[in-house]
DNA sequence: CGGTATCCCCCGCGATACTG
DNA sequence: CAGTATCGCGGGGGATACCG
């Protein structure tokens, strides 16, 4: 994917950006990930080989640079000014995707990805000072992706796939599609709770507060227009 | 390129948009092209087979629809509302590309593409009422891409690769890179003319007016920052 | 944790020719 | 003009195993 034979800026940009997985890797970096395996968690289906290749291409294109870490092995991947400015591309693509992309199917509904996306969009300023442990159960999730825990302190939110050892303060039980569509801003959360499709158990204070922490997808506020029927047909 | 396994709007949009040639095809459509071979002229290196495939994918994604033409055979490719909204993506990508994409090389300098791009960006409101025929000679162009003619009426601008049969009113002789960099907004045009690197012959009225017709690339006004040296190195 | 190494398959894509 | 048809290859990328 390197030669379009024209010097249009869209063509030149496409050489780098219009490759498989590339925008998703850039999305992770712009969301704050700097470590190899953190990026992988946001792009679970990319192979490590290919991820490394994409990161190398991004470095060659001047979109990121690497910085070695003291203490830990490996490097940090840090966006340059050029990479940070890709936020405008991510915004335009995401906004268009929210409005016009195809409907989602069962194969898109990765519960692990949803949890990973959510954990970055919990408003820590609203959380109590004491750490809170949330348990998520996806009743229709595959065996290995059925339970997740979110350990929220006012410093950070961590995702666990095994019980973290702390007492769980709030249990949330739902189907993947339910939480996914709430996350996408397609359904409001309150009716889902009221109808029991999002089933919460635990401290009633937390039950009331939790929905306010959740900031949803960055594009949740973008309205999805009705699919117009075939034009002129 | 169909399965990223996540329902992020950027991932869903990428399935369609992040394929080879796709953004360039969309660029042509958004620039007003509706006919198969008009699109090809803006994306000369795509094969007809692949172009047809891309157009089919765009239709399946609801980005365009086809409309049969009376009189001529073939169809017209017309953007839907969804397709028109991709202008924001093209804008973001083009802007980023103008600022941060790699420098161009000799292989990017297709004179035919430059002329095709230019012919859409001549301000017809400034042209005289009488038709004007411009001849372009690229002194370093390959034999078959050395001469072009632009026939400008106040209705439309047409590109010819053979003498159009009208008297040429203005000859313009230059190297490809010179006009390309002027087009990109990287060099101002007046010094190029003054230094004779853009050599014009013909009516002195037209010599004065022509530079005012030329609207340059859509991204010519976007400043290209200096490449920062290696960060922290 | 942060990657390499290897293998292999498939299909995306380029090239060319042809047709109504 | 607006595509189809056909062929063939190259390498992109998926899967898996391994390593420091």
Tab-separated table of C-alpha atoms (C1' of nucleotides) in Angstrom:
chain	number	residue	atom	x	y	z
A	1	UNK	CA	0.000	0.000	0.000
A	2	UNK	CA	2.501	2.589	-0.935
A	3	UNK	CA	1.983	3.853	-4.386
A	4	UNK	CA	-1.048	5.717	-5.541
A	5	UNK	CA	0.962	7.682	-8.045
A	6	UNK	CA	-0.347	11.089	-7.072
A	7	UNK	CA	0.709	13.760	-4.641
A	8	UNK	CA	-2.728	14.568	-3.273
A	9	UNK	CA	-2.480	14.877	0.513
A	10	UNK	CA	-5.315	12.395	0.896
A	11	UNK	CA	-3.369	9.860	-1.131
A	12	UNK	CA	-0.184	10.443	0.811
A	13	UNK	CA	-2.003	10.150	4.116
A	14	UNK	CA	-3.765	7.001	2.959
A	15	UNK	CA	-0.482	5.214	2.461
A	16	UNK	CA	-0.078	5.188	6.211
A	17	UNK	CA	-3.583	5.497	7.588
A	18	UNK	CA	-5.632	3.320	5.255
A	19	UNK	CA	-4.109	0.048	6.266
A	20	UNK	CA	-5.818	-2.669	8.160
A	21	UNK	CA	-5.899	-2.017	11.941
A	22	UNK	CA	-4.030	1.244	11.607
A	23	UNK	CA	-6.744	3.638	12.738
A	24	UNK	CA	-7.554	1.392	15.665
A	25	UNK	CA	-3.953	1.390	16.819
A	26	UNK	CA	-3.898	5.164	16.506
A	27	UNK	CA	-7.134	5.354	18.442
A	28	UNK	CA	-5.557	3.448	21.316
A	29	UNK	CA	-2.525	5.691	21.329
A	30	UNK	CA	-4.673	8.784	21.281
A	31	UNK	CA	-6.709	7.330	24.117
A	32	UNK	CA	-3.564	7.285	26.191
A	33	UNK	CA	-2.125	3.799	25.749
A	34	UNK	CA	1.644	3.712	25.552
A	35	UNK	CA	2.525	0.089	26.219
A	36	UNK	CA	2.435	-2.750	23.735
A	37	UNK	CA	0.045	-4.914	25.677
A	38	UNK	CA	-2.216	-2.041	26.577
A	39	UNK	CA	-2.652	-1.335	22.897
A	40	UNK	CA	-3.404	-5.003	22.351
A	41	UNK	CA	-6.160	-4.941	24.903
A	42	UNK	CA	-7.909	-2.280	22.891
A	43	UNK	CA	-7.314	-4.145	19.625
A	44	UNK	CA	-7.576	-7.738	20.785
A	45	UNK	CA	-7.752	-9.414	17.412
A	46	UNK	CA	-4.561	-8.013	15.990
A	47	UNK	CA	-1.636	-10.405	16.085
A	48	UNK	CA	1.449	-9.282	17.986
A	49	UNK	CA	3.525	-9.511	14.839
A	50	UNK	CA	1.274	-7.238	12.920
A	51	UNK	CA	0.894	-4.807	15.787
A	52	UNK	CA	4.644	-4.470	15.988
A	53	UNK	CA	4.767	-3.883	12.251
A	54	UNK	CA	2.135	-1.168	12.444
A	55	UNK	CA	3.945	0.541	15.302
A	56	UNK	CA	7.137	0.477	13.278
A	57	UNK	CA	5.350	2.042	10.339
A	58	UNK	CA	3.919	4.720	12.574
A	59	UNK	CA	7.358	5.515	13.849
A	60	UNK	CA	8.768	5.668	10.327
A	61	UNK	CA	5.970	8.051	9.395
A	62	UNK	CA	6.828	10.351	12.280
A	63	UNK	CA	3.546	9.738	14.047
A	64	UNK	CA	5.092	8.308	17.175
A	65	UNK	CA	8.473	7.782	18.723
A	66	UNK	CA	9.662	5.233	21.209
A	67	UNK	CA	11.184	5.909	24.541
A	68	UNK	CA	12.822	3.286	26.677
A	69	UNK	CA	11.616	2.819	30.202
A	70	UNK	CA	13.772	2.486	33.219
A	71	UNK	CA	12.636	-0.263	35.560
A	72	UNK	CA	10.493	-2.163	33.121
A	73	UNK	CA	11.702	-3.771	29.942
A	74	UNK	CA	10.282	-2.747	26.614
A	75	UNK	CA	9.513	0.716	25.372
A	76	UNK	CA	6.828	3.318	25.532
A	77	UNK	CA	5.127	4.411	22.336
A	78	UNK	CA	4.512	8.134	22.437
A	79	UNK	CA	2.640	10.204	19.892
A	80	UNK	CA	4.368	13.140	18.263
A	81	UNK	CA	2.609	16.365	17.415
A	82	UNK	CA	1.702	14.752	14.113
A	83	UNK	CA	0.154	11.795	15.898
A	84	UNK	CA	-1.804	13.946	18.274
A	85	UNK	CA	-3.272	15.837	15.362
A	86	UNK	CA	-4.736	12.593	14.080
A	87	UNK	CA	-7.394	13.154	16.702
A	88	UNK	CA	-9.230	15.203	14.112
A	89	UNK	CA	-9.220	12.255	11.724
A	90	UNK	CA	-10.410	9.895	14.436
A	91	UNK	CA	-13.136	12.349	15.299
A	92	UNK	CA	-14.365	12.680	11.735
A	93	UNK	CA	-14.255	8.946	11.083
A	94	UNK	CA	-15.893	8.080	14.388
A	95	UNK	CA	-18.607	10.621	13.944
A	96	UNK	CA	-19.354	9.381	10.468
A	97	UNK	CA	-19.243	5.788	11.682
A	98	UNK	CA	-21.665	6.463	14.466
A	99	UNK	CA	-24.097	8.020	12.037
A	100	UNK	CA	-23.717	5.871	8.951
A	101	UNK	CA	-21.855	2.631	9.574
A	102	UNK	CA	-23.611	-0.707	9.326
A	103	UNK	CA	-25.566	-2.155	12.185
A	104	UNK	CA	-23.569	-4.352	14.492
A	105	UNK	CA	-23.769	-8.109	14.509
A	106	UNK	CA	-23.117	-10.779	17.095
A	107	UNK	CA	-19.499	-11.111	16.025
A	108	UNK	CA	-18.787	-7.505	16.931
A	109	UNK	CA	-19.949	-7.935	20.501
A	110	UNK	CA	-16.723	-8.657	22.324
A	111	UNK	CA	-17.489	-8.260	26.036
A	112	UNK	CA	-13.826	-7.884	26.919
A	113	UNK	CA	-13.451	-5.010	24.546
A	114	UNK	CA	-16.539	-3.319	25.930
A	115	UNK	CA	-15.194	-3.517	29.452
A	116	UNK	CA	-11.821	-2.223	28.355
A	117	UNK	CA	-13.450	0.700	26.570
A	118	UNK	CA	-15.674	1.432	29.575
A	119	UNK	CA	-12.859	1.434	32.060
A	120	UNK	CA	-11.384	4.479	30.360
A	121	UNK	CA	-14.655	6.326	30.420
A	122	UNK	CA	-15.583	6.184	34.086
A	123	UNK	CA	-15.620	9.608	35.656
A	124	UNK	CA	-13.228	9.249	38.533
A	125	UNK	CA	-14.087	12.641	39.914
A	126	UNK	CA	-17.536	11.375	40.864
A	127	UNK	CA	-16.322	8.266	42.637
A	128	UNK	CA	-16.086	7.946	46.379
A	129	UNK	CA	-12.660	8.274	47.941
A	130	UNK	CA	-12.623	4.685	49.059
A	131	UNK	CA	-11.885	2.123	46.382
A	132	UNK	CA	-14.894	0.461	44.805
A	133	UNK	CA	-14.981	-2.959	43.225
A	134	UNK	CA	-17.548	-3.643	40.550
A	135	UNK	CA	-18.345	-7.052	39.134
A	136	UNK	CA	-19.803	-7.380	35.666
A	137	UNK	CA	-21.549	-10.515	34.552
A	138	UNK	CA	-22.531	-10.979	30.940
A	139	UNK	CA	-25.184	-13.617	31.110
A	140	UNK	CA	-24.830	-14.441	27.432
A	141	UNK	CA	-21.056	-14.124	27.287
A	142	UNK	CA	-18.810	-17.070	26.438
A	143	UNK	CA	-17.446	-18.909	29.461
A	144	UNK	CA	-14.103	-17.094	29.426
A	145	UNK	CA	-15.656	-13.694	28.897
A	146	UNK	CA	-18.508	-13.931	31.317
A	147	UNK	CA	-17.116	-12.172	34.373
A	148	UNK	CA	-15.071	-9.028	34.721
A	149	UNK	CA	-14.149	-6.862	37.649
A	150	UNK	CA	-13.451	-3.174	37.704
A	151	UNK	CA	-11.423	-1.910	40.633
A	152	UNK	CA	-11.971	1.817	40.850
A	153	UNK	CA	-9.968	4.070	43.068
A	154	UNK	CA	-9.911	7.803	42.640
A	155	UNK	CA	-6.538	7.354	41.027
A	156	UNK	CA	-7.316	4.800	38.369
A	157	UNK	CA	-9.598	2.077	37.153
A	158	UNK	CA	-8.249	-1.411	36.608
A	159	UNK	CA	-9.786	-4.269	34.705
A	160	UNK	CA	-9.518	-7.802	36.034
A	161	UNK	CA	-10.617	-11.041	34.459
A	162	UNK	CA	-10.314	-12.880	37.733
A	163	UNK	CA	-11.688	-11.928	41.138
A	164	UNK	CA	-9.323	-9.204	42.306
A	165	UNK	CA	-9.335	-10.250	45.944
A	166	UNK	CA	-11.346	-7.289	47.147
A	167	UNK	CA	-14.919	-7.597	48.265
A	168	UNK	CA	-17.273	-6.787	45.415
A	169	UNK	CA	-19.345	-3.704	46.213
A	170	UNK	CA	-21.687	-3.748	43.253
A	171	UNK	CA	-22.790	-6.568	40.984
A	172	UNK	CA	-24.024	-5.749	37.513
A	173	UNK	CA	-25.644	-8.459	35.456
A	174	UNK	CA	-26.752	-7.951	31.884
A	175	UNK	CA	-26.575	-9.147	28.327
A	176	UNK	CA	-23.726	-7.893	26.160
A	177	UNK	CA	-25.976	-6.232	23.608
A	178	UNK	CA	-27.824	-4.325	26.309
A	179	UNK	CA	-24.742	-2.702	27.764
A	180	UNK	CA	-23.268	-2.242	24.288
A	181	UNK	CA	-26.222	-0.254	23.044
A	182	UNK	CA	-26.296	1.819	26.177
A	183	UNK	CA	-22.602	2.450	25.666
A	184	UNK	CA	-23.220	3.484	22.095
A	185	UNK	CA	-25.853	5.966	23.167
A	186	UNK	CA	-28.538	4.123	21.272
A	187	UNK	CA	-30.628	3.273	24.324
A	188	UNK	CA	-30.921	5.308	27.512
A	189	UNK	CA	-29.733	3.460	30.584
A	190	UNK	CA	-32.558	4.166	33.004
A	191	UNK	CA	-35.263	2.118	31.277
A	192	UNK	CA	-32.835	-0.779	31.043
A	193	UNK	CA	-32.260	-0.651	34.760
A	194	UNK	CA	-35.927	-0.220	35.530
A	195	UNK	CA	-36.831	-3.194	33.377
A	196	UNK	CA	-34.155	-5.329	34.975
A	197	UNK	CA	-32.200	-5.808	31.785
A	198	UNK	CA	-29.330	-4.238	33.667
A	199	UNK	CA	-29.582	-5.921	37.021
A	200	UNK	CA	-27.659	-4.351	39.866
A	201	UNK	CA	-27.111	-5.825	43.312
A	202	UNK	CA	-25.232	-4.286	46.195
A	203	UNK	CA	-25.103	-0.984	47.997
A	204	UNK	CA	-28.125	1.045	46.961
A	205	UNK	CA	-25.978	4.177	47.072
A	206	UNK	CA	-23.684	2.693	44.472
A	207	UNK	CA	-26.632	1.524	42.423
A	208	UNK	CA	-27.751	5.107	42.195
A	209	UNK	CA	-24.293	6.551	41.593
A	210	UNK	CA	-22.866	4.112	39.118
A	211	UNK	CA	-24.903	5.301	36.121
A	212	UNK	CA	-23.603	8.815	36.661
A	213	UNK	CA	-19.984	7.667	36.464
A	214	UNK	CA	-20.445	6.108	33.111
A	215	UNK	CA	-19.520	8.566	30.372
A	216	UNK	CA	-20.361	6.275	27.458
A	217	UNK	CA	-18.617	6.182	24.127
A	218	UNK	CA	-17.038	9.353	22.819
A	219	UNK	CA	-19.546	9.260	19.989
A	220	UNK	CA	-22.604	8.364	22.011
A	221	UNK	CA	-24.035	11.817	21.588
A	222	UNK	CA	-23.940	11.670	17.812
A	223	UNK	CA	-27.361	10.965	16.452
A	224	UNK	CA	-27.822	8.017	14.127
A	225	UNK	CA	-30.139	9.062	11.312
A	226	UNK	CA	-32.780	6.661	10.081
A	227	UNK	CA	-31.517	4.546	7.187
A	228	UNK	CA	-33.171	6.112	4.219
A	229	UNK	CA	-34.864	3.637	1.968
A	230	UNK	CA	-33.483	3.112	-1.475
A	231	UNK	CA	-33.249	6.506	-3.113
A	232	UNK	CA	-35.662	7.118	-5.969
A	233	UNK	CA	-36.758	3.502	-5.876
B	1	UNK	CA	-11.138	-6.350	5.556
B	2	UNK	CA	-14.382	-6.993	7.337
B	3	UNK	CA	-13.838	-8.179	10.805
B	4	UNK	CA	-12.219	-6.199	13.541
B	5	UNK	CA	-14.361	-7.843	16.177
B	6	UNK	CA	-15.451	-4.668	17.892
B	7	UNK	CA	-18.348	-2.306	17.534
B	8	UNK	CA	-16.402	0.922	17.821
B	9	UNK	CA	-17.640	3.332	15.150
B	10	UNK	CA	-14.085	3.848	13.944
B	11	UNK	CA	-13.726	0.103	13.413
B	12	UNK	CA	-17.039	-0.157	11.601
B	13	UNK	CA	-16.183	2.788	9.387
B	14	UNK	CA	-12.732	1.361	8.683
B	15	UNK	CA	-14.216	-1.767	7.168
B	16	UNK	CA	-15.380	0.350	4.278
B	17	UNK	CA	-13.081	3.350	4.269
B	18	UNK	CA	-9.697	1.874	5.102
B	19	UNK	CA	-9.280	-0.092	1.921
B	20	UNK	CA	-6.838	0.598	-0.796
B	21	UNK	CA	-8.009	3.371	-3.160
B	22	UNK	CA	-11.264	3.847	-1.302
B	23	UNK	CA	-10.728	7.363	-0.022
B	24	UNK	CA	-9.512	8.467	-3.418
B	25	UNK	CA	-12.625	7.154	-5.098
B	26	UNK	CA	-14.733	8.946	-2.523
B	27	UNK	CA	-12.720	12.087	-3.097
B	28	UNK	CA	-13.560	11.983	-6.791
B	29	UNK	CA	-17.240	11.480	-6.099
B	30	UNK	CA	-17.260	14.314	-3.622
B	31	UNK	CA	-15.489	16.475	-6.171
B	32	UNK	CA	-18.438	15.971	-8.462
B	33	UNK	CA	-17.506	13.014	-10.662
B	34	UNK	CA	-20.416	10.711	-11.423
B	35	UNK	CA	-19.208	8.674	-14.403
B	36	UNK	CA	-16.946	5.640	-14.324
B	37	UNK	CA	-14.280	7.061	-16.557
B	38	UNK	CA	-14.332	10.449	-14.908
B	39	UNK	CA	-13.536	8.760	-11.642
B	40	UNK	CA	-10.741	6.879	-13.353
B	41	UNK	CA	-9.180	10.077	-14.581
B	42	UNK	CA	-8.842	11.219	-10.999
B	43	UNK	CA	-7.484	7.845	-9.877
B	44	UNK	CA	-5.532	6.800	-12.956
B	45	UNK	CA	-3.651	3.885	-11.468
B	46	UNK	CA	-6.643	1.924	-10.264
B	47	UNK	CA	-7.654	-0.950	-12.521
B	48	UNK	CA	-11.173	-0.917	-13.950
B	49	UNK	CA	-11.950	-4.176	-12.199
B	50	UNK	CA	-10.974	-2.884	-8.824
B	51	UNK	CA	-12.722	0.422	-9.348
B	52	UNK	CA	-15.949	-1.375	-10.145
B	53	UNK	CA	-15.496	-3.479	-7.031
B	54	UNK	CA	-14.991	-0.417	-4.876
B	55	UNK	CA	-18.057	1.273	-6.324
B	56	UNK	CA	-20.087	-1.828	-5.593
B	57	UNK	CA	-18.856	-1.826	-2.021
B	58	UNK	CA	-19.756	1.818	-1.653
B	59	UNK	CA	-23.237	1.104	-2.888
B	60	UNK	CA	-23.618	-1.815	-0.503
B	61	UNK	CA	-22.525	0.455	2.330
B	62	UNK	CA	-25.174	3.017	1.436
B	63	UNK	CA	-22.628	5.650	0.475
B	64	UNK	CA	-23.775	5.968	-3.105
B	65	UNK	CA	-26.513	4.759	-5.358
B	66	UNK	CA	-26.594	4.262	-9.087
B	67	UNK	CA	-28.962	5.859	-11.500
B	68	UNK	CA	-29.279	4.864	-15.115
B	69	UNK	CA	-28.851	7.506	-17.745
B	70	UNK	CA	-31.077	8.002	-20.683
B	71	UNK	CA	-29.213	8.648	-23.889
B	72	UNK	CA	-25.868	7.302	-22.787
B	73	UNK	CA	-25.227	3.768	-21.699
B	74	UNK	CA	-23.849	3.037	-18.270
B	75	UNK	CA	-24.903	4.520	-14.987
B	76	UNK	CA	-24.291	7.544	-12.867
B	77	UNK	CA	-22.805	7.102	-9.405
B	78	UNK	CA	-24.449	9.509	-7.004
B	79	UNK	CA	-23.538	10.076	-3.373
B	80	UNK	CA	-26.185	9.654	-0.716
B	81	UNK	CA	-26.411	11.853	2.334
B	82	UNK	CA	-24.039	9.422	3.996
B	83	UNK	CA	-21.546	9.826	1.168
B	84	UNK	CA	-21.759	13.591	1.197
B	85	UNK	CA	-20.977	13.600	4.893
B	86	UNK	CA	-17.695	11.875	4.138
B	87	UNK	CA	-16.502	15.321	3.156
B	88	UNK	CA	-15.627	15.830	6.791
B	89	UNK	CA	-13.410	12.751	6.713
B	90	UNK	CA	-11.755	13.865	3.486
B	91	UNK	CA	-11.194	17.265	5.024
B	92	UNK	CA	-9.582	15.892	8.154
B	93	UNK	CA	-7.403	13.421	6.275
B	94	UNK	CA	-6.376	15.952	3.643
B	95	UNK	CA	-5.562	18.576	6.197
B	96	UNK	CA	-3.469	16.148	8.171
B	97	UNK	CA	-1.807	14.922	4.985
B	98	UNK	CA	-0.900	18.408	3.902
B	99	UNK	CA	0.699	19.073	7.266
B	100	UNK	CA	2.325	15.788	8.110
B	101	UNK	CA	2.537	13.376	5.191
B	102	UNK	CA	5.850	12.420	3.670
B	103	UNK	CA	7.586	14.549	1.096
B	104	UNK	CA	6.691	13.707	-2.463
B	105	UNK	CA	8.953	11.805	-4.791
B	106	UNK	CA	9.349	11.650	-8.534
B	107	UNK	CA	6.919	8.754	-8.812
B	108	UNK	CA	4.112	10.838	-7.354
B	109	UNK	CA	4.448	13.502	-10.014
B	110	UNK	CA	1.877	12.437	-12.583
B	111	UNK	CA	1.397	15.415	-14.908
B	112	UNK	CA	-1.924	14.096	-16.169
B	113	UNK	CA	-3.295	13.927	-12.677
B	114	UNK	CA	-2.108	17.441	-11.935
B	115	UNK	CA	-3.886	18.794	-14.991
B	116	UNK	CA	-7.047	16.877	-14.136
B	117	UNK	CA	-6.997	18.253	-10.603
B	118	UNK	CA	-6.333	21.777	-11.860
B	119	UNK	CA	-9.151	21.759	-14.364
B	120	UNK	CA	-11.639	21.506	-11.516
B	121	UNK	CA	-10.096	24.376	-9.644
B	122	UNK	CA	-10.115	27.128	-12.254
B	123	UNK	CA	-12.373	29.964	-11.250
B	124	UNK	CA	-14.714	30.237	-14.183
B	125	UNK	CA	-16.287	33.419	-12.888
B	126	UNK	CA	-13.061	35.260	-13.586
B	127	UNK	CA	-12.666	34.020	-17.140
B	128	UNK	CA	-13.553	36.076	-20.188
B	129	UNK	CA	-16.811	35.299	-21.900
B	130	UNK	CA	-15.082	34.064	-25.004
B	131	UNK	CA	-13.602	30.577	-24.797
B	132	UNK	CA	-9.929	30.391	-23.981
B	133	UNK	CA	-7.569	27.608	-24.939
B	134	UNK	CA	-4.534	27.012	-22.780
B	135	UNK	CA	-1.660	24.744	-23.692
B	136	UNK	CA	0.496	23.242	-20.987
B	137	UNK	CA	3.896	21.839	-21.725
B	138	UNK	CA	5.783	19.882	-19.098
B	139	UNK	CA	9.334	20.064	-20.281
B	140	UNK	CA	10.373	17.113	-18.148
B	141	UNK	CA	7.232	15.059	-18.734
B	142	UNK	CA	7.307	11.677	-20.451
B	143	UNK	CA	6.558	11.814	-24.160
B	144	UNK	CA	2.908	10.904	-23.772
B	145	UNK	CA	2.340	13.270	-20.874
B	146	UNK	CA	4.161	16.252	-22.175
B	147	UNK	CA	1.367	18.321	-23.660
B	148	UNK	CA	-2.106	19.082	-22.386
B	149	UNK	CA	-4.739	21.559	-23.430
B	150	UNK	CA	-7.383	23.188	-21.308
B	151	UNK	CA	-10.382	24.543	-23.171
B	152	UNK	CA	-12.097	26.996	-20.857
B	153	UNK	CA	-15.458	28.481	-21.567
B	154	UNK	CA	-17.508	30.213	-18.918
B	155	UNK	CA	-19.546	27.036	-18.785
B	156	UNK	CA	-16.903	24.417	-18.226
B	157	UNK	CA	-13.260	23.468	-18.490
B	158	UNK	CA	-12.237	20.496	-20.576
B	159	UNK	CA	-8.965	18.630	-20.607
B	160	UNK	CA	-7.494	17.418	-23.875
B	161	UNK	CA	-4.422	15.317	-24.475
B	162	UNK	CA	-4.404	16.224	-28.159
B	163	UNK	CA	-4.633	19.646	-29.764
B	164	UNK	CA	-8.309	20.511	-29.467
B	165	UNK	CA	-8.557	22.226	-32.832
B	166	UNK	CA	-8.908	25.702	-31.401
B	167	UNK	CA	-6.176	28.257	-31.605
B	168	UNK	CA	-4.104	28.232	-28.436
B	169	UNK	CA	-4.398	31.539	-26.615
B	170	UNK	CA	-1.828	30.996	-23.897
B	171	UNK	CA	1.177	28.682	-23.739
B	172	UNK	CA	2.486	27.650	-20.367
B	173	UNK	CA	5.770	25.814	-20.170
B	174	UNK	CA	7.195	24.475	-16.945
B	175	UNK	CA	8.561	21.488	-15.082
B	176	UNK	CA	6.107	19.205	-13.328
B	177	UNK	CA	7.540	19.763	-9.872
B	178	UNK	CA	7.312	23.514	-10.268
B	179	UNK	CA	3.621	23.569	-11.032
B	180	UNK	CA	2.984	20.804	-8.491
B	181	UNK	CA	4.509	22.755	-5.656
B	182	UNK	CA	2.677	25.875	-6.661
B	183	UNK	CA	-0.500	23.796	-6.730
B	184	UNK	CA	0.234	22.451	-3.274
B	185	UNK	CA	0.670	25.947	-1.912
B	186	UNK	CA	4.271	25.305	-1.059
B	187	UNK	CA	5.701	27.938	-3.378
B	188	UNK	CA	4.049	31.199	-4.401
B	189	UNK	CA	3.458	31.471	-8.121
B	190	UNK	CA	4.741	34.961	-8.834
B	191	UNK	CA	8.431	34.297	-8.212
B	192	UNK	CA	8.180	31.215	-10.411
B	193	UNK	CA	6.803	33.310	-13.238
B	194	UNK	CA	9.271	36.089	-12.693
B	195	UNK	CA	12.178	33.655	-12.738
B	196	UNK	CA	10.857	32.010	-15.878
B	197	UNK	CA	10.344	28.635	-14.269
B	198	UNK	CA	6.741	29.046	-15.335
B	199	UNK	CA	7.116	30.379	-18.840
B	200	UNK	CA	4.038	31.921	-20.410
B	201	UNK	CA	3.631	32.960	-24.019
B	202	UNK	CA	0.624	34.562	-25.639
B	203	UNK	CA	-1.733	37.415	-24.941
B	204	UNK	CA	-0.259	39.538	-22.210
B	205	UNK	CA	-3.745	40.088	-20.841
B	206	UNK	CA	-4.122	36.378	-20.345
B	207	UNK	CA	-0.652	36.118	-18.873
B	208	UNK	CA	-1.733	38.542	-16.206
B	209	UNK	CA	-5.133	36.993	-15.642
B	210	UNK	CA	-4.324	33.301	-15.636
B	211	UNK	CA	-2.694	33.201	-12.186
B	212	UNK	CA	-5.836	34.700	-10.705
B	213	UNK	CA	-8.015	31.914	-12.093
B	214	UNK	CA	-5.997	29.216	-10.454
B	215	UNK	CA	-7.508	28.301	-7.109
B	216	UNK	CA	-4.859	25.705	-6.183
B	217	UNK	CA	-5.408	22.582	-4.147
B	218	UNK	CA	-8.150	22.576	-1.546
B	219	UNK	CA	-5.437	22.154	1.076
B	220	UNK	CA	-2.972	24.675	-0.306
B	221	UNK	CA	-3.710	27.071	2.519
B	222	UNK	CA	-2.828	24.570	5.206
B	223	UNK	CA	0.597	25.270	6.568
B	224	UNK	CA	3.157	22.507	6.547
B	225	UNK	CA	5.062	22.600	9.829
B	226	UNK	CA	8.790	22.053	9.841
B	227	UNK	CA	9.641	18.383	10.377
B	228	UNK	CA	10.757	18.301	13.966
B	229	UNK	CA	14.010	16.531	14.473
B	230	UNK	CA	13.996	13.282	16.366
B	231	UNK	CA	12.339	13.898	19.697
B	232	UNK	CA	14.611	13.701	22.696
B	233	UNK	CA	17.383	12.279	20.575
C	1	DC	C1'	5.637	-8.531	29.934
C	2	DG	C1'	7.031	-7.541	25.168
C	3	DG	C1'	7.821	-9.076	21.697
C	4	DT	C1'	10.188	-12.905	17.496
C	5	DA	C1'	10.147	-16.616	14.559
C	6	DT	C1'	8.028	-19.515	11.356
C	7	DC	C1'	4.829	-21.410	8.435
C	8	DC	C1'	1.477	-21.340	5.225
C	9	DC	C1'	-2.580	-20.040	3.031
C	10	DC	C1'	-5.490	-17.270	0.744
C	11	DC	C1'	-7.043	-13.523	-1.737
C	12	DG	C1'	-6.237	-8.824	-2.989
C	13	DC	C1'	-4.652	-6.811	-6.557
C	14	DG	C1'	-2.210	-5.816	-10.960
C	15	DA	C1'	-2.045	-6.722	-15.883
C	16	DT	C1'	-4.017	-7.587	-20.026
C	17	DA	C1'	-7.428	-8.662	-23.221
C	18	DC	C1'	-11.915	-8.483	-24.735
C	19	DT	C1'	-16.999	-7.135	-25.435
C	20	DG	C1'	-21.647	-4.771	-26.228
D	1	DC	C1'	-17.716	4.626	-23.096
D	2	DA	C1'	-18.295	1.326	-19.356
D	3	DG	C1'	-17.273	-2.062	-17.916
D	4	DT	C1'	-16.168	-8.109	-17.840
D	5	DA	C1'	-13.270	-11.949	-18.035
D	6	DT	C1'	-9.338	-14.355	-16.929
D	7	DC	C1'	-4.967	-15.342	-15.096
D	8	DG	C1'	-1.370	-15.390	-12.054
D	9	DC	C1'	1.578	-13.774	-8.333
D	10	DG	C1'	3.086	-11.733	-4.143
D	11	DG	C1'	2.817	-10.784	0.072
D	12	DG	C1'	-0.289	-9.489	3.719
D	13	DG	C1'	-1.756	-11.319	7.509
D	14	DG	C1'	-3.722	-15.231	10.566
D	15	DA	C1'	-2.246	-18.870	13.702
D	16	DT	C1'	0.800	-20.776	16.737
D	17	DA	C1'	4.878	-21.513	19.120
D	18	DC	C1'	8.695	-19.803	21.232
D	19	DC	C1'	12.151	-16.651	23.741
D	20	DG	C1'	14.745	-13.189	26.819
